[in-house]
Amino acid sequence: MITLSESGVIEKIEQCSNLDSIASLEFYSGILAPAMVNAHAHLELSHLGGVVPPQCGFSKFAQCISKSRNLFSEDECHNAMDFYDSKMWDDGICAVGDISNGSGSFETKRASKINYHTFLELFGLKSCDKTRLNKLSVVASELGLSNSLTAHSTYSLNCKDFDDIVQSNVEGILSIHFMESEGERVLYDGFGELHSWYVECGMHIDFDKYDSPVDRVISTIPSSRRVLLIHNTVLLESEINSLKGHFGDNLTFVLCPRSNLNITGEKPNFRLFSESGCRIALGTDSMASNSSLSLIEEMKEIEGVPLATQLKWATECGAEALGVGDQYGRIEIGRRCGLVLLESVDLIEMKLTSLTSCRRII
Ligand SMILES: [Zn+2]
């Protein structure tokens, strides 16, 4: 039995032998878990559901987003953000690592019951405005939003801008889109879909002096930085080990399987990550590449990993990655972690079924 204070802090956890004798008791079948942590989302893209055709490939996806993200009214954008913020809360999510390119999502996040960490993201091969990001950081902080500056990816920033972001503000957490497609790797060898797109647009890159995206990350990001690497769809075992060797416990691999399936039709090798000894968290990415922002739906796509491990990824690991591990992710006395009920679980095989749902209890 779990006893909570009025403000939702766990005060007591105890075994109860006389449950049947408690009046007005309701019984539910399922798994009780702490509320979940969505370690990678883009709330500000919530209005883009259905805009990008599925499995169009990675560079087409990126092109489609940049063309369509500003075709909607401010009201449409805000209504979509409010809707998906509430939906995430109802679906049992208590904290989110959220990418922002502007301030459009700040008000929704400020008013939310969810604990957001905002990653203010720098990207652009032609021009980057870090000053704008610094101003956004001040605005976010004034609204009480936890935030840090981050680099978008290892393919969208030239050396000076990437190095500047990853080597300054060293206390801040980084969240970098990483190895989502083979195109990111072979760009460094001078071919592939990203390379063709850049040639077509006349965009110059200077980071191909590194052997690979992994080499670039290890060569430029200090090992003391806390880093979330997002996607990792095509990451190899040797690369996982190299990154682990450099960052140690400061590293979290965030997997977003439904987004990967939607864009490229591929999924990460879950077993490889599970056996790596690294911290793994889960994210939904945005509505532009997903049909919902539900972590239980992400878990349904994971194969070869015990349910208990998946739940740890969706709760404790995500909370640690976002620096809120002392409040969320574990059912412990003194925490305000929230409680969710997973229903329609196969409790004999301990597996999720297609009908499994997750709803908030507290
Ligand atoms: Zn993303």
Short mmCIF file of C-alpha atoms and ligand atoms in Angstrom, two decimals:
data_model
loop_
_atom_site.label_atom_id
_atom_site.label_comp_id
_atom_site.label_asym_id
_atom_site.label_seq_id
_atom_site.Cartn_x
_atom_site.Cartn_y
_atom_site.Cartn_z
CA MET A 1 0.00 0.00 0.00
CA ILE A 2 1.34 3.46 -0.91
CA THR A 3 0.32 6.46 1.16
CA LEU A 4 0.70 9.92 -0.34
CA SER A 5 0.66 13.39 1.18
CA GLU A 6 -1.82 15.93 -0.17
CA SER A 7 0.87 17.28 -2.48
CA GLY A 8 1.56 13.81 -3.88
CA VAL A 9 4.76 13.00 -1.99
CA ILE A 10 5.09 9.30 -1.05
CA GLU A 11 4.93 9.01 2.74
CA LYS A 12 4.60 5.26 3.32
CA ILE A 13 5.05 2.05 1.33
CA GLU A 14 3.79 -1.04 3.14
CA GLN A 15 2.40 -4.54 2.71
CA CYS A 16 -1.28 -4.74 3.57
CA SER A 17 -2.74 -8.08 4.67
CA ASN A 18 -6.39 -7.07 5.13
CA LEU A 19 -7.19 -5.31 1.86
CA ASP A 20 -10.59 -7.01 1.60
CA SER A 21 -11.77 -5.38 4.80
CA ILE A 22 -11.13 -1.80 3.65
CA ALA A 23 -14.40 -0.08 2.74
CA SER A 24 -14.91 1.41 -0.76
CA LEU A 25 -11.76 -0.20 -2.07
CA GLU A 26 -11.50 -0.47 -5.87
CA PHE A 27 -9.41 -3.23 -7.44
CA TYR A 28 -7.48 -2.97 -10.70
CA SER A 29 -5.47 -5.56 -12.55
CA GLY A 30 -2.12 -4.57 -13.99
CA ILE A 31 1.27 -3.16 -13.11
CA LEU A 32 1.71 -0.13 -10.87
CA ALA A 33 4.69 1.97 -11.94
CA PRO A 34 6.11 5.43 -11.36
CA ALA A 35 5.02 8.00 -13.96
CA MET A 36 7.14 7.94 -17.12
CA VAL A 37 9.76 10.26 -18.58
CA ASN A 38 9.70 11.17 -22.26
CA ALA A 39 13.38 11.96 -22.83
CA HIS A 40 12.96 13.35 -26.34
CA ALA A 41 10.07 15.39 -27.73
CA HIS A 42 9.48 18.54 -29.78
CA LEU A 43 6.29 20.00 -28.31
CA GLU A 44 6.53 22.97 -30.70
CA LEU A 45 5.99 20.60 -33.69
CA SER A 46 2.70 19.24 -32.30
CA HIS A 47 0.69 20.82 -35.14
CA LEU A 48 2.58 18.80 -37.78
CA GLY A 49 0.77 15.48 -37.27
CA GLY A 50 0.22 13.82 -40.66
CA VAL A 51 2.08 16.50 -42.62
CA VAL A 52 5.08 14.36 -43.60
CA PRO A 53 4.43 11.20 -45.64
CA PRO A 54 5.57 8.07 -43.75
CA GLN A 55 8.87 6.36 -44.64
CA CYS A 56 9.89 9.14 -47.00
CA GLY A 57 13.51 8.79 -45.90
CA PHE A 58 15.57 10.96 -43.64
CA SER A 59 16.60 13.90 -45.84
CA LYS A 60 13.10 14.21 -47.40
CA PHE A 61 11.67 14.27 -43.84
CA ALA A 62 14.00 17.11 -42.83
CA GLN A 63 13.17 19.06 -45.99
CA CYS A 64 9.43 18.56 -45.50
CA ILE A 65 9.58 19.81 -41.89
CA SER A 66 11.45 22.98 -42.78
CA LYS A 67 8.95 23.73 -45.60
CA SER A 68 5.76 23.08 -43.62
CA ARG A 69 6.45 24.08 -40.00
CA ASN A 70 5.54 27.75 -40.55
CA LEU A 71 2.40 27.25 -42.63
CA PHE A 72 0.10 27.20 -39.59
CA SER A 73 -1.47 30.00 -37.54
CA GLU A 74 -0.27 30.78 -34.02
CA ASP A 75 -3.59 29.53 -32.62
CA GLU A 76 -3.29 26.23 -34.43
CA CYS A 77 0.22 25.77 -33.04
CA HIS A 78 -0.76 26.68 -29.46
CA ASN A 79 -3.90 24.54 -29.45
CA ALA A 80 -1.89 21.54 -30.64
CA MET A 81 0.80 22.10 -27.98
CA ASP A 82 -1.81 22.45 -25.19
CA PHE A 83 -3.58 19.31 -26.40
CA TYR A 84 -0.46 17.12 -26.49
CA ASP A 85 0.85 18.49 -23.21
CA SER A 86 -2.40 17.45 -21.48
CA LYS A 87 -2.46 14.15 -23.33
CA MET A 88 1.07 13.30 -22.20
CA TRP A 89 0.08 14.02 -18.59
CA ASP A 90 -3.06 11.83 -18.86
CA ASP A 91 -0.99 9.07 -20.48
CA GLY A 92 1.26 8.99 -17.41
CA ILE A 93 4.23 11.18 -18.36
CA CYS A 94 5.68 13.34 -15.57
CA ALA A 95 8.81 14.81 -17.19
CA VAL A 96 9.91 15.61 -20.74
CA GLY A 97 13.19 16.52 -22.44
CA ASP A 98 11.85 18.95 -25.02
CA ILE A 99 13.66 20.49 -27.98
CA SER A 100 12.86 24.14 -28.76
CA ASN A 101 13.98 26.32 -31.65
CA GLY A 102 11.90 29.27 -30.47
CA SER A 103 9.82 30.45 -27.51
CA GLY A 104 6.45 29.28 -28.91
CA SER A 105 6.12 26.37 -26.48
CA PHE A 106 7.29 28.20 -23.35
CA GLU A 107 3.87 29.32 -22.10
CA THR A 108 2.37 25.82 -22.47
CA LYS A 109 5.35 24.37 -20.60
CA ARG A 110 5.24 27.00 -17.88
CA ALA A 111 1.56 26.26 -17.18
CA SER A 112 1.98 22.48 -17.44
CA LYS A 113 1.82 19.88 -14.67
CA ILE A 114 4.69 18.13 -16.48
CA ASN A 115 8.30 18.93 -15.53
CA TYR A 116 10.00 20.01 -18.77
CA HIS A 117 13.68 20.44 -19.46
CA THR A 118 13.98 22.63 -22.56
CA PHE A 119 16.88 22.03 -24.93
CA LEU A 120 17.48 25.22 -26.91
CA GLU A 121 18.83 23.91 -30.15
CA LEU A 122 21.36 25.45 -32.50
CA PHE A 123 21.38 24.30 -36.11
CA GLY A 124 22.23 25.55 -39.58
CA LEU A 125 25.18 25.07 -41.88
CA LYS A 126 24.98 28.54 -43.38
CA SER A 127 24.26 30.75 -40.42
CA CYS A 128 23.75 30.16 -36.73
CA ASP A 129 22.67 32.68 -34.15
CA LYS A 130 23.84 31.65 -30.72
CA THR A 131 23.01 35.13 -29.38
CA ARG A 132 19.34 34.43 -30.13
CA LEU A 133 19.58 31.18 -28.17
CA ASN A 134 21.18 32.95 -25.22
CA LYS A 135 18.26 35.41 -25.20
CA LEU A 136 15.79 32.50 -25.37
CA SER A 137 17.59 30.92 -22.42
CA VAL A 138 17.08 34.09 -20.37
CA VAL A 139 13.36 34.16 -21.26
CA ALA A 140 12.96 30.46 -20.39
CA SER A 141 14.77 30.91 -17.08
CA GLU A 142 12.61 33.91 -16.18
CA LEU A 143 9.54 31.70 -16.70
CA GLY A 144 11.07 29.11 -14.38
CA LEU A 145 11.80 26.63 -17.19
CA SER A 146 14.90 24.50 -16.73
CA ASN A 147 16.92 24.80 -19.96
CA SER A 148 20.27 24.31 -21.67
CA LEU A 149 21.80 25.08 -25.05
CA THR A 150 22.49 22.16 -27.35
CA ALA A 151 23.74 21.29 -30.82
CA HIS A 152 21.10 19.83 -33.14
CA SER A 153 23.24 17.05 -34.63
CA THR A 154 26.61 16.10 -36.07
CA TYR A 155 25.42 16.82 -39.62
CA SER A 156 23.78 20.24 -39.28
CA LEU A 157 26.51 22.43 -37.74
CA ASN A 158 29.96 23.33 -38.97
CA CYS A 159 32.95 23.09 -36.65
CA LYS A 160 33.03 26.55 -35.09
CA ASP A 161 29.33 26.55 -34.14
CA PHE A 162 29.27 22.93 -32.94
CA ASP A 163 32.43 23.31 -30.86
CA ASP A 164 31.22 26.59 -29.40
CA ILE A 165 28.00 25.01 -28.12
CA VAL A 166 29.44 21.77 -26.79
CA GLN A 167 32.43 23.43 -25.13
CA SER A 168 30.59 26.29 -23.38
CA ASN A 169 27.95 26.28 -20.61
CA VAL A 170 29.53 23.07 -19.39
CA GLU A 171 26.98 22.43 -16.64
CA GLY A 172 24.11 22.22 -19.14
CA ILE A 173 22.82 18.93 -20.55
CA LEU A 174 23.28 18.32 -24.29
CA SER A 175 20.69 16.54 -26.45
CA ILE A 176 22.03 15.68 -29.89
CA HIS A 177 20.20 13.91 -32.73
CA PHE A 178 22.57 11.13 -33.61
CA MET A 179 23.01 8.33 -36.13
CA GLU A 180 19.40 8.23 -37.20
CA SER A 181 20.36 7.08 -40.69
CA GLU A 182 23.35 5.75 -42.60
CA GLY A 183 23.29 9.06 -44.49
CA GLU A 184 24.79 10.72 -41.40
CA ARG A 185 27.73 8.33 -41.38
CA VAL A 186 28.54 8.36 -45.10
CA LEU A 187 28.25 12.15 -45.27
CA TYR A 188 31.69 12.10 -43.64
CA ASP A 189 32.93 9.97 -46.56
CA GLY A 190 31.47 12.33 -49.15
CA PHE A 191 28.40 10.49 -50.42
CA GLY A 192 24.83 9.45 -49.55
CA GLU A 193 21.44 11.19 -49.36
CA LEU A 194 22.50 13.99 -47.01
CA HIS A 195 25.61 14.68 -49.05
CA SER A 196 23.56 14.91 -52.29
CA TRP A 197 21.09 17.28 -50.64
CA TYR A 198 23.87 19.54 -49.37
CA VAL A 199 25.53 19.61 -52.80
CA GLU A 200 22.18 20.50 -54.39
CA CYS A 201 21.71 23.39 -51.93
CA GLY A 202 25.30 24.57 -52.25
CA MET A 203 25.96 23.99 -48.55
CA HIS A 204 29.54 23.61 -47.47
CA ILE A 205 30.66 21.34 -44.65
CA ASP A 206 34.00 21.47 -42.83
CA PHE A 207 33.49 18.63 -40.31
CA ASP A 208 34.36 15.81 -42.74
CA LYS A 209 37.89 16.12 -41.35
CA TYR A 210 36.62 13.75 -38.67
CA ASP A 211 36.43 10.04 -39.50
CA SER A 212 32.79 9.70 -38.47
CA PRO A 213 30.04 11.28 -36.33
CA VAL A 214 31.28 9.17 -33.39
CA ASP A 215 34.84 10.45 -33.89
CA ARG A 216 33.55 14.02 -34.01
CA VAL A 217 31.55 13.67 -30.79
CA ILE A 218 34.44 12.06 -28.92
CA SER A 219 37.00 14.54 -30.30
CA THR A 220 35.03 17.67 -29.50
CA ILE A 221 32.71 17.09 -26.52
CA PRO A 222 34.44 17.02 -23.12
CA SER A 223 33.87 13.70 -21.34
CA SER A 224 32.58 15.58 -18.29
CA ARG A 225 29.49 16.80 -20.13
CA ARG A 226 26.13 15.13 -19.62
CA VAL A 227 24.98 14.08 -23.08
CA LEU A 228 21.81 12.57 -24.47
CA LEU A 229 22.34 11.00 -27.89
CA ILE A 230 18.99 10.68 -29.62
CA HIS A 231 17.93 7.86 -32.02
CA ASN A 232 21.12 5.77 -32.51
CA THR A 233 19.21 3.70 -35.07
CA VAL A 234 22.30 2.62 -37.02
CA LEU A 235 24.88 2.74 -34.22
CA LEU A 236 27.27 -0.24 -34.15
CA GLU A 237 28.39 -2.16 -31.06
CA SER A 238 31.97 -0.89 -31.38
CA GLU A 239 30.66 2.69 -31.58
CA ILE A 240 28.48 2.21 -28.48
CA ASN A 241 31.57 0.99 -26.62
CA SER A 242 33.73 3.91 -27.81
CA LEU A 243 31.13 6.44 -26.67
CA LYS A 244 30.68 4.64 -23.35
CA GLY A 245 34.47 4.66 -22.89
CA HIS A 246 34.59 8.43 -23.42
CA PHE A 247 31.54 9.66 -21.50
CA GLY A 248 30.97 6.87 -18.95
CA ASP A 249 27.91 7.52 -16.81
CA ASN A 250 27.43 11.01 -18.30
CA LEU A 251 26.00 9.39 -21.43
CA THR A 252 22.40 8.38 -22.14
CA PHE A 253 21.25 6.77 -25.37
CA VAL A 254 17.66 7.81 -26.07
CA LEU A 255 15.71 5.48 -28.36
CA CYS A 256 12.63 6.64 -30.30
CA PRO A 257 11.58 3.51 -32.22
CA ARG A 258 8.25 4.65 -33.64
CA SER A 259 9.78 7.80 -35.07
CA ASN A 260 12.54 5.73 -36.69
CA LEU A 261 9.98 3.32 -38.16
CA ASN A 262 7.98 6.23 -39.47
CA ILE A 263 10.87 8.00 -41.15
CA THR A 264 13.26 5.27 -42.29
CA GLY A 265 11.44 1.98 -41.58
CA GLU A 266 14.31 0.85 -39.33
CA LYS A 267 14.60 0.32 -35.58
CA PRO A 268 17.64 0.33 -33.26
CA ASN A 269 19.11 -3.00 -32.13
CA PHE A 270 17.46 -3.01 -28.70
CA ARG A 271 19.30 -6.05 -27.38
CA LEU A 272 22.65 -4.43 -28.17
CA PHE A 273 21.73 -1.38 -26.12
CA SER A 274 20.25 -3.48 -23.32
CA GLU A 275 23.47 -5.48 -23.00
CA SER A 276 25.78 -2.45 -23.33
CA GLY A 277 25.66 -1.45 -19.66
CA CYS A 278 24.82 2.11 -20.74
CA ARG A 279 21.91 4.21 -19.53
CA ILE A 280 19.05 3.92 -22.02
CA ALA A 281 15.99 6.16 -22.06
CA LEU A 282 12.96 6.41 -24.36
CA GLY A 283 11.47 9.28 -26.32
CA THR A 284 8.61 9.86 -28.71
CA ASP A 285 10.16 12.53 -30.94
CA SER A 286 7.48 14.85 -32.38
CA MET A 287 4.04 14.52 -33.93
CA ALA A 288 5.73 15.17 -37.28
CA SER A 289 7.12 11.62 -37.14
CA ASN A 290 4.79 9.85 -34.73
CA SER A 291 1.09 9.16 -34.24
CA SER A 292 1.10 10.02 -30.52
CA LEU A 293 3.45 11.06 -27.71
CA SER A 294 2.85 7.89 -25.68
CA LEU A 295 5.78 6.03 -24.13
CA ILE A 296 3.78 2.83 -23.69
CA GLU A 297 3.34 2.75 -27.48
CA GLU A 298 7.13 3.15 -27.87
CA MET A 299 7.63 0.18 -25.52
CA LYS A 300 5.38 -1.99 -27.70
CA GLU A 301 7.97 -1.67 -30.49
CA ILE A 302 10.84 -2.96 -28.33
CA GLU A 303 11.91 -6.56 -28.88
CA GLY A 304 14.25 -8.84 -26.96
CA VAL A 305 14.34 -6.76 -23.76
CA PRO A 306 12.56 -7.83 -20.52
CA LEU A 307 9.57 -5.71 -19.55
CA ALA A 308 11.19 -4.74 -16.22
CA THR A 309 14.19 -3.30 -18.13
CA GLN A 310 11.92 -1.44 -20.55
CA LEU A 311 10.05 0.08 -17.62
CA LYS A 312 13.34 1.19 -16.08
CA TRP A 313 14.26 2.88 -19.39
CA ALA A 314 10.87 4.63 -19.46
CA THR A 315 11.08 5.87 -15.88
CA GLU A 316 14.26 5.90 -13.79
CA CYS A 317 16.76 6.20 -16.66
CA GLY A 318 14.89 9.04 -18.34
CA ALA A 319 14.64 10.91 -15.04
CA GLU A 320 18.38 10.50 -14.39
CA ALA A 321 19.21 11.64 -17.92
CA LEU A 322 17.23 14.86 -17.46
CA GLY A 323 18.75 15.55 -14.04
CA VAL A 324 15.49 14.96 -12.14
CA GLY A 325 16.30 11.49 -10.84
CA ASP A 326 15.90 12.65 -7.24
CA GLN A 327 12.21 13.47 -7.80
CA TYR A 328 10.92 11.10 -10.46
CA GLY A 329 11.34 7.62 -11.89
CA ARG A 330 11.22 5.47 -8.73
CA ILE A 331 8.53 4.67 -6.18
CA GLU A 332 10.32 5.72 -3.00
CA ILE A 333 9.43 7.56 0.19
CA GLY A 334 9.95 11.30 -0.19
CA ARG A 335 9.46 11.39 -3.96
CA ARG A 336 6.65 13.01 -5.92
CA CYS A 337 7.05 10.56 -8.79
CA GLY A 338 3.39 10.09 -9.72
CA LEU A 339 1.84 6.65 -10.24
CA VAL A 340 0.54 4.99 -13.38
CA LEU A 341 -1.32 1.74 -14.03
CA LEU A 342 -0.40 -0.44 -16.99
CA GLU A 343 -3.52 -2.41 -17.93
CA SER A 344 -4.07 -5.38 -20.27
CA VAL A 345 -0.52 -6.64 -19.73
CA ASP A 346 0.23 -10.37 -20.23
CA LEU A 347 1.16 -10.99 -16.58
CA ILE A 348 2.15 -14.62 -17.19
CA GLU A 349 4.71 -13.89 -19.92
CA MET A 350 5.33 -10.39 -18.48
CA LYS A 351 4.88 -8.78 -21.89
CA LEU A 352 2.89 -5.86 -23.21
CA THR A 353 0.05 -6.75 -25.57
CA SER A 354 -1.37 -4.68 -28.42
CA LEU A 355 -4.16 -3.68 -25.96
CA THR A 356 -1.85 -2.52 -23.14
CA SER A 357 -2.61 1.00 -22.01
CA CYS A 358 -1.19 3.29 -19.40
CA ARG A 359 -3.23 5.66 -17.30
CA ARG A 360 -2.38 8.03 -14.55
CA ILE A 361 -3.46 7.15 -11.02
CA ILE A 362 -1.72 10.08 -9.29
ZN ZN B 1 14.03 14.95 -32.53
#
